[in-house]
């Protein structure tokens, strides 16, 4: 049996027992919800990726089995099985039962992957009710098995000789512990997107995902690495130049070499999309690699634009945000000792990385621009357009700001304002359609209720920059009526109403308008939502009369309940309201506006964020996610009409 100098008792760091993991699972895998469950798979896959990065593995297969277990198979060197000096047990048993054990987890071999918490496969074992491992190594097939993390007494076995044509490798199969995880169901799409991402980040590794329950299979293999990642991200966008800009550099740190790779391509969109990774981990909170990239990008583009006289149309220089508008980029660094910080440990902290990425971008992007003047000019003119729009939006923002709360002359003509000037009492109803708007104006309590009718759809705030959005009369009326201004100019103390009530129909169009409104408020007037000023009116669907009394029902079920329980099955009249427009002023007051009778739903920031997300998916450029979304939500979003 081989005695690898890198793998011996000296390297084993015994830190804690598996009991600690079972007691506080969230510390090790993030949570006991779906996220933590999926993390188990990633932890094993990360070990296989390490084998690939060390040059020993090029195929990884992940299978979700029919019995709820997952198998991860790779063709790496195999987990060592030789007897461990200190523990007098096979190495595989030590690796599976001792936290932080394993020669490869100590950085002596060039290990750059590693899960979010870098704790290894023993955590997977600790959180599984059963785990089986099959290893091909040292001329034989070996097996071992574990029960709630404990090695089974007769579990370790040499099964047979390895045939001459057989490759080495590891197969880990685990059954997640349902006493620990709230759910033990694996979501295909979740696994799929992470494994696809890993395949982009590690070119040359073929990763297959298979699910017996879903009867699905996909293989990901990308020779082009993050270049192909950028092409994939831009598949549904319109690109401004054909070639993906790509470069890689190696920098030195005290811990060893850092590898930096960057791929980018400009699109005609307004939303930028920059993804930064460190050691294959999606650093959603950013960090030094991202900062270095942004700083150098802004400088290089401005230097190029200045020396080629491309900035004559704007005042001053391009801002970083102008340059990043519509830019798709992937940054991937591999560091021998990454420091992860931040709330979710997804922010790269190593300070030396910033300068290394900066000089890589400075050198290589600078050269690229000199060598590709057409692409360079395209990128610069897109940024110049963005800068012009930014300046126009700033002006428009200032214009929407009411100069004084008393200056009623500048209020929109469509607004039927209330008499009180006390925001604590004042309510603004934003009403869908002129006819409902008319009824609301007649039915309201004019002392404290204002009505602003909105006609038709507002507009697609996803596709347009703020300056275009502000050209829309409906939006301007809304902003002027509320009185706070928007964006940087926003001042909540200027809000003329503390209740802003969206009154829309309970149908497809109503839902659509509500989503548009919420998205606008979320993006440009968010403090209103945070302060809890925003509400949705809940107009009833049915009005039931019985023995001289009226009862309103919001849903089909409620109508049935009232008809049965209140009217004994035989109501005098059941009226169905098709929409707000069908109610007369008195009915509208009684059912929807009267503070003593109405039901208001306060919109939380989470509601608005969900509307915003839904909106991005439904209205954005990306076709695939939209199809996927509609497929997944076809039940609850029957109003989708785009
Ligand atoms: C410890 C040491 C070595 C490899 C591994 C563990 C290893 C772990 C897993 C988990 C899934 N697949 C894996 N493949 C390998 C290095 C072995 C050597 O030096 O030969």
XYZ file of C-alpha atoms and ligand atoms in Angstrom:
662
model
C 0.000 0.000 0.000
C 1.239 3.448 -0.857
C 2.381 5.864 1.814
C 1.801 9.268 0.324
C 4.133 11.744 2.011
C 1.348 14.330 1.894
C -1.072 12.123 3.689
C -0.140 11.028 7.184
C -1.021 11.526 10.815
C 0.857 14.823 10.849
C -1.605 16.414 8.486
C -4.696 15.271 10.286
C -6.126 18.070 12.345
C -8.638 16.712 14.787
C -10.882 19.607 15.605
C -14.290 18.414 16.659
C -16.418 15.332 16.605
C -19.374 14.742 14.343
C -21.689 15.232 17.325
C -20.963 18.958 17.085
C -22.159 18.922 13.474
C -25.408 17.165 14.326
C -26.038 19.572 17.201
C -25.550 22.696 15.140
C -25.955 21.661 11.504
C -26.605 25.200 10.308
C -23.086 26.192 11.352
C -21.695 23.701 8.889
C -24.074 23.691 5.923
C -25.774 27.067 6.316
C -29.281 25.871 7.188
C -31.468 22.806 7.723
C -33.772 23.901 4.924
C -33.462 23.092 1.235
C -30.325 25.214 0.917
C -28.418 23.165 3.500
C -29.698 19.909 2.057
C -28.369 20.760 -1.398
C -25.130 21.836 0.207
C -24.469 18.186 1.079
C -24.267 17.355 -2.604
C -22.016 20.326 -3.305
C -19.663 19.308 -0.499
C -19.014 15.911 -2.073
C -18.835 17.385 -5.576
C -16.304 19.956 -4.351
C -14.015 17.114 -3.276
C -14.276 15.622 -6.728
C -13.572 19.048 -8.272
C -10.433 19.228 -6.128
C -9.323 15.973 -7.701
C -10.007 17.516 -11.116
C -8.022 20.644 -10.263
C -5.146 18.425 -9.147
C -5.320 16.839 -12.591
C -6.683 13.410 -11.667
C -10.376 13.552 -12.509
C -12.412 14.621 -15.536
C -15.829 13.033 -15.004
C -18.314 13.580 -12.182
C -21.755 11.989 -12.049
C -24.441 13.059 -9.623
C -27.500 10.828 -9.335
C -30.622 11.496 -7.300
C -31.851 7.962 -6.624
C -35.441 6.810 -6.389
C -35.074 6.123 -2.640
C -34.132 9.735 -1.844
C -30.387 9.115 -1.617
C -27.773 10.817 -3.784
C -24.746 9.208 -5.400
C -21.718 11.250 -6.409
C -19.219 9.330 -8.514
C -15.868 10.602 -9.783
C -12.825 9.193 -11.543
C -10.245 10.776 -9.254
C -7.540 9.001 -7.275
C -10.019 7.558 -4.801
C -10.182 8.319 -1.100
C -7.137 6.723 0.595
C -7.876 3.414 2.318
C -4.515 2.527 3.858
C -4.408 2.190 7.641
C -4.097 5.478 9.392
C -1.099 5.589 11.732
C -2.642 7.483 14.603
C -6.152 6.051 14.553
C -5.310 2.526 13.445
C -8.318 2.635 11.141
C -8.525 2.869 7.333
C -7.930 6.449 6.176
C -11.377 6.597 4.540
C -12.955 6.041 7.946
C -10.921 8.856 9.476
C -11.816 11.188 6.603
C -15.506 10.354 7.018
C -15.652 10.670 10.805
C -13.175 13.351 11.828
C -13.900 16.993 11.058
C -11.190 18.701 9.028
C -9.346 15.407 8.566
C -7.711 14.587 5.286
C -4.326 15.464 3.851
C -5.913 17.366 1.049
C -7.672 19.843 3.300
C -4.497 21.405 4.584
C -3.485 23.278 1.394
C -0.288 21.340 0.908
C -1.696 19.986 -2.285
C -3.006 22.803 -4.423
C -6.564 22.711 -3.278
C -8.666 25.647 -4.380
C -12.212 24.414 -4.277
C -13.853 23.483 -1.010
C -17.348 24.107 0.220
C -18.617 27.299 1.672
C -17.359 26.232 5.047
C -14.492 24.066 3.894
C -15.256 21.268 6.301
C -15.251 18.273 4.042
C -17.209 15.108 3.492
C -17.341 14.178 7.181
C -20.087 16.787 7.532
C -22.112 14.991 4.876
C -21.643 11.764 6.798
C -22.640 13.410 10.091
C -25.894 14.669 8.558
C -26.848 11.433 6.786
C -28.785 8.559 8.294
C -26.736 6.292 6.075
C -23.655 6.708 3.896
C -21.906 4.179 1.669
C -18.638 4.706 -0.108
C -17.055 2.580 -2.839
C -13.461 3.261 -3.744
C -11.308 2.007 -6.578
C -7.722 2.435 -5.549
C -4.514 0.571 -4.776
C -5.467 -2.241 -7.151
C -8.787 -3.084 -5.528
C -12.413 -2.100 -4.997
C -13.135 -1.126 -1.381
C -16.318 -0.344 0.453
C -17.273 1.200 3.747
C -20.604 2.208 5.314
C -21.814 4.469 8.097
C -24.953 4.676 10.188
C -25.747 8.211 11.388
C -22.057 8.956 11.006
C -20.892 5.874 12.936
C -18.754 3.392 11.001
C -20.553 0.058 10.708
C -18.559 -2.642 12.559
C -18.121 -4.871 9.500
C -18.496 -1.970 7.102
C -14.971 -1.719 5.756
C -14.176 -4.353 3.187
C -11.907 -5.119 0.258
C -14.484 -6.231 -2.288
C -12.349 -7.527 -5.148
C -9.295 -6.893 -7.284
C -9.403 -4.023 -9.734
C -9.519 -5.253 -13.317
C -6.573 -4.054 -15.434
C -8.830 -1.797 -17.536
C -10.583 -0.215 -14.546
C -9.979 3.389 -13.530
C -9.547 4.653 -9.978
C -12.340 6.688 -8.415
C -14.783 7.322 -5.599
C -18.513 6.791 -5.300
C -20.250 8.326 -2.286
C -23.928 7.536 -1.694
C -25.751 9.211 1.169
C -29.252 9.297 2.613
C -29.844 12.743 4.215
C -31.094 12.521 7.788
C -34.746 13.554 7.932
C -34.429 14.143 11.679
C -32.105 17.017 10.823
C -33.401 18.432 7.546
C -36.825 20.006 7.223
C -36.986 18.702 3.695
C -35.057 15.870 2.074
C -36.297 16.423 -1.446
C -33.743 17.530 -4.012
C -34.769 20.107 -6.593
C -33.450 19.280 -10.032
C -33.201 22.898 -11.153
C -31.232 23.884 -8.045
C -28.672 21.120 -8.537
C -28.626 21.771 -12.261
C -27.723 25.423 -12.026
C -24.928 24.861 -9.496
C -23.441 21.937 -11.441
C -23.642 23.887 -14.702
C -21.863 26.770 -12.984
C -19.129 24.413 -11.733
C -18.674 23.025 -15.246
C -18.213 26.565 -16.614
C -15.736 27.405 -13.861
C -13.712 24.218 -14.335
C -13.316 23.607 -18.069
C -12.521 20.064 -19.029
C -14.620 18.477 -16.302
C -17.777 16.750 -17.527
C -20.522 16.826 -14.923
C -23.635 14.727 -15.365
C -26.794 15.182 -13.323
C -29.386 12.427 -13.294
C -32.619 12.206 -11.369
C -34.636 9.011 -11.116
C -37.667 10.698 -9.496
C -37.738 13.423 -12.173
C -36.664 11.088 -14.982
C -34.249 13.739 -16.226
C -30.588 13.889 -17.168
C -28.176 16.622 -18.267
C -24.451 16.741 -18.918
C -22.389 19.886 -18.643
C -18.951 20.201 -20.178
C -17.484 23.456 -21.395
C -14.065 23.552 -22.989
C -14.373 27.332 -23.232
C -14.822 27.860 -19.481
C -16.076 31.254 -18.352
C -16.064 32.531 -21.959
C -18.869 30.082 -22.589
C -20.426 31.138 -19.287
C -20.724 34.703 -20.591
C -22.146 33.459 -23.904
C -24.663 31.404 -21.960
C -25.691 34.376 -19.817
C -26.076 36.485 -22.966
C -27.988 33.872 -24.935
C -31.203 35.781 -24.406
C -29.732 39.255 -24.690
C -28.659 41.329 -27.662
C -24.882 41.608 -27.653
C -23.036 44.675 -28.950
C -19.936 42.816 -30.159
C -19.489 39.203 -31.229
C -16.337 38.224 -29.398
C -16.230 37.699 -25.659
C -13.356 39.637 -24.124
C -11.241 37.171 -22.140
C -7.980 37.197 -20.272
C -6.214 35.383 -17.452
C -3.262 36.216 -15.222
C -1.375 34.698 -12.362
C -0.381 36.808 -9.352
C 1.782 36.064 -6.315
C 0.658 36.087 -2.705
C 2.431 35.035 0.476
C 0.347 31.854 0.384
C 1.210 30.939 -3.211
C -0.054 31.803 -6.702
C -3.526 33.317 -7.366
C -5.154 32.632 -10.680
C -7.371 35.358 -12.151
C -9.720 34.903 -15.111
C -12.133 37.432 -16.553
C -14.641 37.178 -19.401
C -16.971 39.967 -20.489
C -19.299 41.112 -23.251
C -21.472 44.213 -23.611
C -25.200 43.987 -24.349
C -27.813 46.585 -25.273
C -29.651 45.994 -21.980
C -29.846 48.423 -19.096
C -29.226 45.905 -16.338
C -25.620 44.871 -15.796
C -24.838 41.305 -14.771
C -21.472 40.713 -13.102
C -20.791 37.383 -11.421
C -17.726 37.008 -9.218
C -16.372 33.683 -7.990
C -13.579 32.788 -5.631
C -12.477 29.151 -5.565
C -15.679 28.190 -7.380
C -17.841 29.866 -4.756
C -20.301 32.450 -5.966
C -19.241 35.489 -3.952
C -22.621 37.185 -3.965
C -21.453 39.764 -1.456
C -18.542 40.699 -3.718
C -15.139 41.383 -2.225
C -11.645 42.405 -3.228
C -11.694 40.697 -6.651
C -14.876 42.538 -7.640
C -13.670 45.875 -6.304
C -10.402 45.494 -8.201
C -12.311 44.686 -11.375
C -14.669 47.658 -11.097
C -11.937 50.152 -10.274
C -9.693 49.082 -13.133
C -12.578 48.797 -15.616
C -13.659 52.373 -14.932
C -10.104 53.615 -15.285
C -9.210 51.678 -18.416
C -12.387 52.647 -20.285
C -12.054 56.305 -19.299
C -8.385 56.341 -20.314
C -9.244 54.841 -23.675
C -12.188 57.184 -24.223
C -10.183 60.253 -23.261
C -7.193 59.495 -25.435
C -9.484 58.790 -28.395
C -11.601 61.945 -27.873
C -14.821 60.004 -27.310
C -16.187 61.982 -24.355
C -17.154 65.240 -26.089
C -20.896 64.620 -25.615
C -20.761 64.478 -21.853
C -19.639 66.664 -19.031
C -16.646 65.104 -17.307
C -15.869 61.385 -17.300
C -17.816 58.151 -17.366
C -18.969 56.762 -14.049
C -18.481 53.100 -13.206
C -22.242 52.562 -13.366
C -22.342 53.965 -16.932
C -19.693 51.497 -18.054
C -21.291 48.531 -16.290
C -24.739 49.186 -17.763
C -25.682 46.162 -19.864
C -22.297 44.561 -19.233
C -22.179 40.818 -18.628
C -19.011 39.670 -16.894
C -17.669 36.669 -15.026
C -14.677 36.999 -12.722
C -13.131 33.840 -11.350
C -10.187 33.786 -8.981
C -8.538 30.747 -7.461
C -6.590 31.476 -4.321
C -4.548 29.054 -2.153
C -6.023 30.470 1.069
C -9.262 32.349 0.428
C -10.783 34.339 3.290
C -14.555 34.475 3.165
C -16.309 37.211 5.068
C -19.711 38.828 5.301
C -23.128 37.761 6.509
C -23.303 34.701 4.292
C -19.536 34.160 4.045
C -19.687 35.018 0.358
C -17.427 38.058 0.310
C -13.778 37.596 -0.595
C -11.584 39.314 1.974
C -7.971 38.750 0.853
C -6.701 42.299 0.407
C -3.842 41.492 -1.972
C -6.330 40.199 -4.574
C -7.620 43.679 -5.279
C -4.330 44.935 -6.694
C -3.682 41.711 -8.594
C -7.062 41.895 -10.358
C -6.615 45.623 -10.952
C -3.320 45.233 -12.731
C -4.581 42.235 -14.723
C -7.532 44.285 -16.012
C -5.358 47.312 -16.576
C -2.795 45.418 -18.613
C -4.927 42.971 -20.528
C -8.106 44.948 -21.102
C -5.989 47.947 -22.102
C -4.210 45.812 -24.693
C -7.468 44.262 -25.847
C -9.033 47.666 -26.506
C -5.989 48.858 -28.461
C -6.120 45.734 -30.592
C -9.907 45.791 -31.127
C -10.818 49.442 -31.779
C -14.311 48.571 -33.092
C -15.281 46.714 -29.945
C -13.668 49.439 -27.859
C -15.717 52.138 -29.522
C -18.930 50.148 -29.171
C -18.334 49.721 -25.453
C -17.480 53.383 -24.979
C -20.468 54.719 -26.919
C -22.831 52.490 -24.963
C -21.363 53.950 -21.759
C -21.665 57.480 -23.144
C -25.370 56.867 -23.859
C -25.799 55.593 -20.319
C -24.066 58.679 -18.936
C -26.341 60.961 -20.973
C -29.400 59.097 -19.717
C -28.127 59.314 -16.160
C -27.761 63.076 -16.437
C -31.197 63.448 -18.038
C -32.741 61.306 -15.304
C -31.130 63.460 -12.657
C -32.741 66.550 -14.183
C -36.090 64.804 -14.511
C -35.859 63.656 -10.910
C -35.383 67.216 -9.772
C -38.348 68.339 -11.835
C -40.705 65.800 -10.277
C -39.951 67.195 -6.861
C -42.661 69.575 -5.726
C -41.166 72.865 -4.699
C -43.473 73.294 -1.747
C -46.236 71.257 -0.219
C -48.580 74.229 -0.483
C -48.052 74.687 -4.186
C -51.214 72.887 -5.214
C -51.199 74.438 -8.686
C -48.567 71.930 -9.762
C -50.707 68.950 -8.737
C -51.908 66.813 -11.625
C -55.313 67.715 -13.045
C -56.447 64.109 -12.767
C -56.003 64.132 -9.016
C -59.079 64.790 -6.894
C -57.204 65.857 -3.785
C -58.541 65.718 -0.258
C -59.161 68.730 1.968
C -56.867 67.883 4.840
C -53.174 68.717 4.631
C -52.343 66.347 7.469
C -50.525 63.306 6.030
C -51.511 61.249 9.080
C -55.150 61.518 8.064
C -54.833 61.776 4.304
C -55.341 58.762 2.045
C -54.550 58.483 -1.651
C -56.490 55.962 -3.733
C -54.750 54.985 -6.941
C -57.602 53.649 -9.025
C -57.454 51.512 -12.140
C -59.455 52.994 -15.011
C -61.391 56.214 -15.547
C -64.804 54.749 -14.796
C -63.849 53.323 -11.416
C -61.922 56.541 -10.875
C -65.136 58.504 -11.457
C -67.122 56.387 -9.000
C -64.342 56.663 -6.431
C -64.317 60.447 -6.757
C -68.057 60.593 -6.122
C -68.147 57.965 -3.414
C -65.145 59.091 -1.346
C -64.955 61.100 1.863
C -63.393 64.239 0.351
C -62.158 65.532 3.713
C -59.403 62.972 3.874
C -59.606 60.805 0.721
C -57.883 61.737 -2.543
C -58.363 59.834 -5.794
C -55.925 59.484 -8.680
C -57.203 57.442 -11.635
C -54.628 55.601 -13.738
C -55.514 54.693 -17.273
C -54.339 51.379 -18.695
C -50.925 49.841 -18.187
C -48.241 52.073 -16.769
C -45.230 50.979 -18.763
C -42.468 48.489 -18.685
C -40.093 49.844 -16.053
C -37.789 46.917 -16.754
C -36.925 47.926 -20.268
C -36.447 51.638 -19.801
C -34.087 53.880 -17.976
C -35.425 56.313 -15.432
C -35.447 59.244 -17.851
C -37.857 57.411 -20.156
C -39.982 56.193 -17.275
C -40.357 59.762 -16.124
C -41.657 60.843 -19.516
C -44.740 58.779 -18.743
C -47.640 60.972 -17.584
C -49.141 58.330 -15.303
C -45.892 57.946 -13.403
C -45.324 61.688 -13.186
C -48.850 62.234 -11.888
C -48.255 59.615 -9.264
C -44.949 61.075 -8.110
C -46.294 64.624 -8.036
C -49.402 63.591 -6.128
C -47.378 61.773 -3.462
C -44.999 64.701 -3.191
C -41.811 62.958 -2.032
C -39.834 63.029 -5.267
C -37.936 59.889 -6.230
C -34.505 58.320 -6.201
C -31.822 60.454 -4.599
C -34.288 63.323 -4.288
C -36.719 61.206 -2.293
C -37.831 62.746 1.012
C -40.391 60.792 2.985
C -41.233 63.731 5.227
C -42.773 65.373 2.135
C -45.239 62.521 1.650
C -48.701 64.088 1.413
C -50.445 60.852 2.447
C -49.566 58.121 4.915
C -51.924 55.690 3.256
C -51.349 55.094 -0.427
C -53.936 52.581 -1.515
C -53.804 50.682 -4.777
C -57.326 49.938 -5.929
C -57.301 47.476 -8.802
C -59.586 44.754 -10.054
C -59.180 41.176 -8.886
C -58.503 40.020 -12.450
C -55.615 39.603 -14.871
C -55.283 43.271 -15.766
C -55.626 44.375 -12.172
C -52.874 42.024 -11.071
C -50.706 43.256 -13.902
C -51.158 46.906 -12.976
C -50.538 46.129 -9.310
C -47.285 44.382 -10.217
C -46.168 47.296 -12.377
C -46.983 49.795 -9.646
C -45.273 47.782 -6.949
C -42.189 47.311 -9.075
C -41.994 51.033 -9.659
C -42.439 51.808 -5.966
C -39.898 49.132 -5.029
C -37.246 50.467 -7.330
C -37.728 54.196 -7.054
C -39.711 54.995 -3.890
C -38.711 52.109 -1.632
C -38.862 54.052 1.685
C -42.643 54.332 1.218
C -42.847 50.549 1.403
C -40.412 50.359 4.290
C -42.492 52.896 6.203
C -45.635 50.792 5.604
C -47.486 53.532 3.708
C -48.546 51.319 0.807
C -51.738 49.225 0.805
C -53.866 47.218 -1.568
C -57.640 47.636 -1.386
C -59.553 44.390 -1.439
C -62.760 44.894 -3.376
C -65.219 42.053 -2.767
C -66.178 39.637 -5.512
C -69.736 39.058 -4.268
C -72.382 40.944 -2.357
C -75.053 38.781 -0.744
C -78.359 40.157 0.531
C -80.452 38.364 3.107
C -83.214 39.647 5.410
C -82.318 43.290 4.739
C -78.613 42.778 5.527
C -75.683 42.782 3.131
C -72.609 40.573 3.333
C -69.525 40.829 1.141
C -67.415 37.887 0.067
C -63.837 38.235 -1.144
C -63.568 34.721 -2.528
C -65.644 31.930 -3.997
C -65.265 29.909 -0.780
C -66.422 32.817 1.325
C -69.520 33.262 -0.819
C -70.385 29.597 -0.372
C -69.849 29.845 3.356
C -72.074 32.943 3.704
C -74.808 31.489 1.525
C -74.831 28.299 3.582
C -74.158 29.481 7.112
C -75.682 32.967 7.133
C -78.539 32.637 4.651
C -79.361 28.986 5.329
C -78.781 28.165 1.684
C -81.368 30.602 0.258
C -80.093 34.187 -0.009
C -82.395 36.942 -1.311
C -79.802 38.106 -3.843
C -76.226 37.318 -4.811
C -74.517 39.993 -6.846
C -71.220 39.370 -8.544
C -68.947 42.353 -9.168
C -66.993 41.865 -12.331
C -64.791 44.842 -11.569
C -64.546 48.124 -9.758
C -66.007 49.867 -12.801
C -69.302 48.051 -12.229
C -69.851 49.418 -8.772
C -71.737 52.644 -8.299
C -70.176 55.300 -6.050
C -72.179 54.163 -3.046
C -71.215 50.528 -3.471
C -67.574 51.460 -3.920
C -67.667 53.450 -0.675
C -69.467 50.700 1.224
C -67.285 47.834 0.113
C -63.859 49.236 -0.553
C -63.337 52.768 0.740
C -65.232 53.109 4.033
C -62.599 52.742 6.798
C -65.179 50.972 9.000
C -66.008 48.321 6.418
C -63.124 47.954 3.989
C -60.290 45.472 4.147
C -56.846 46.849 3.384
C -53.775 44.734 2.883
C -50.551 46.432 3.874
C -47.847 45.749 1.316
C -44.573 44.659 2.876
C -41.162 45.143 1.390
C -41.100 41.368 0.785
C -44.336 41.552 -1.229
C -42.798 44.283 -3.327
C -39.509 42.437 -3.734
C -41.435 39.397 -4.941
C -43.331 41.565 -7.427
C -40.038 43.015 -8.604
C -38.502 39.566 -9.088
C -41.571 38.298 -10.876
C -41.463 41.382 -13.003
C -37.805 40.998 -13.964
C -38.456 37.466 -15.047
C -41.689 38.199 -16.874
C -40.710 41.435 -18.557
C -36.960 41.112 -18.909
C -35.098 39.957 -21.966
C -34.358 36.433 -20.872
C -36.688 33.990 -22.579
C -35.697 30.738 -20.862
C -36.202 31.881 -17.280
C -39.520 33.377 -18.332
C -40.714 30.110 -19.842
C -39.494 28.268 -16.779
C -41.220 30.710 -14.474
C -44.510 30.470 -16.317
C -44.266 26.695 -16.304
C -43.581 26.597 -12.574
C -46.188 29.168 -11.659
C -48.859 28.379 -14.198
C -51.089 27.425 -11.280
C -50.828 30.565 -9.215
C -50.146 33.174 -11.883
C -53.017 32.553 -14.261
C -53.036 36.229 -15.093
C -49.791 36.049 -16.986
C -50.691 37.562 -20.302
C -47.420 38.330 -21.994
C -8.144 12.567 0.881
C -6.938 12.519 0.204
C -6.923 12.409 -1.188
C -8.124 12.356 -1.889
C -9.351 12.398 -1.216
C -9.346 12.508 0.174
C -10.613 12.318 -1.992
C -11.851 12.602 -1.403
C -13.002 12.492 -2.155
C -14.344 12.694 -1.912
C -15.022 12.400 -3.082
N -14.144 12.054 -4.040
C -12.911 12.094 -3.506
N -11.716 11.839 -4.072
C -10.604 11.947 -3.345
C -5.633 12.381 -1.937
C -5.363 10.978 -2.390
C -3.960 10.760 -2.926
O -3.060 11.526 -2.581
O -3.788 9.803 -3.678
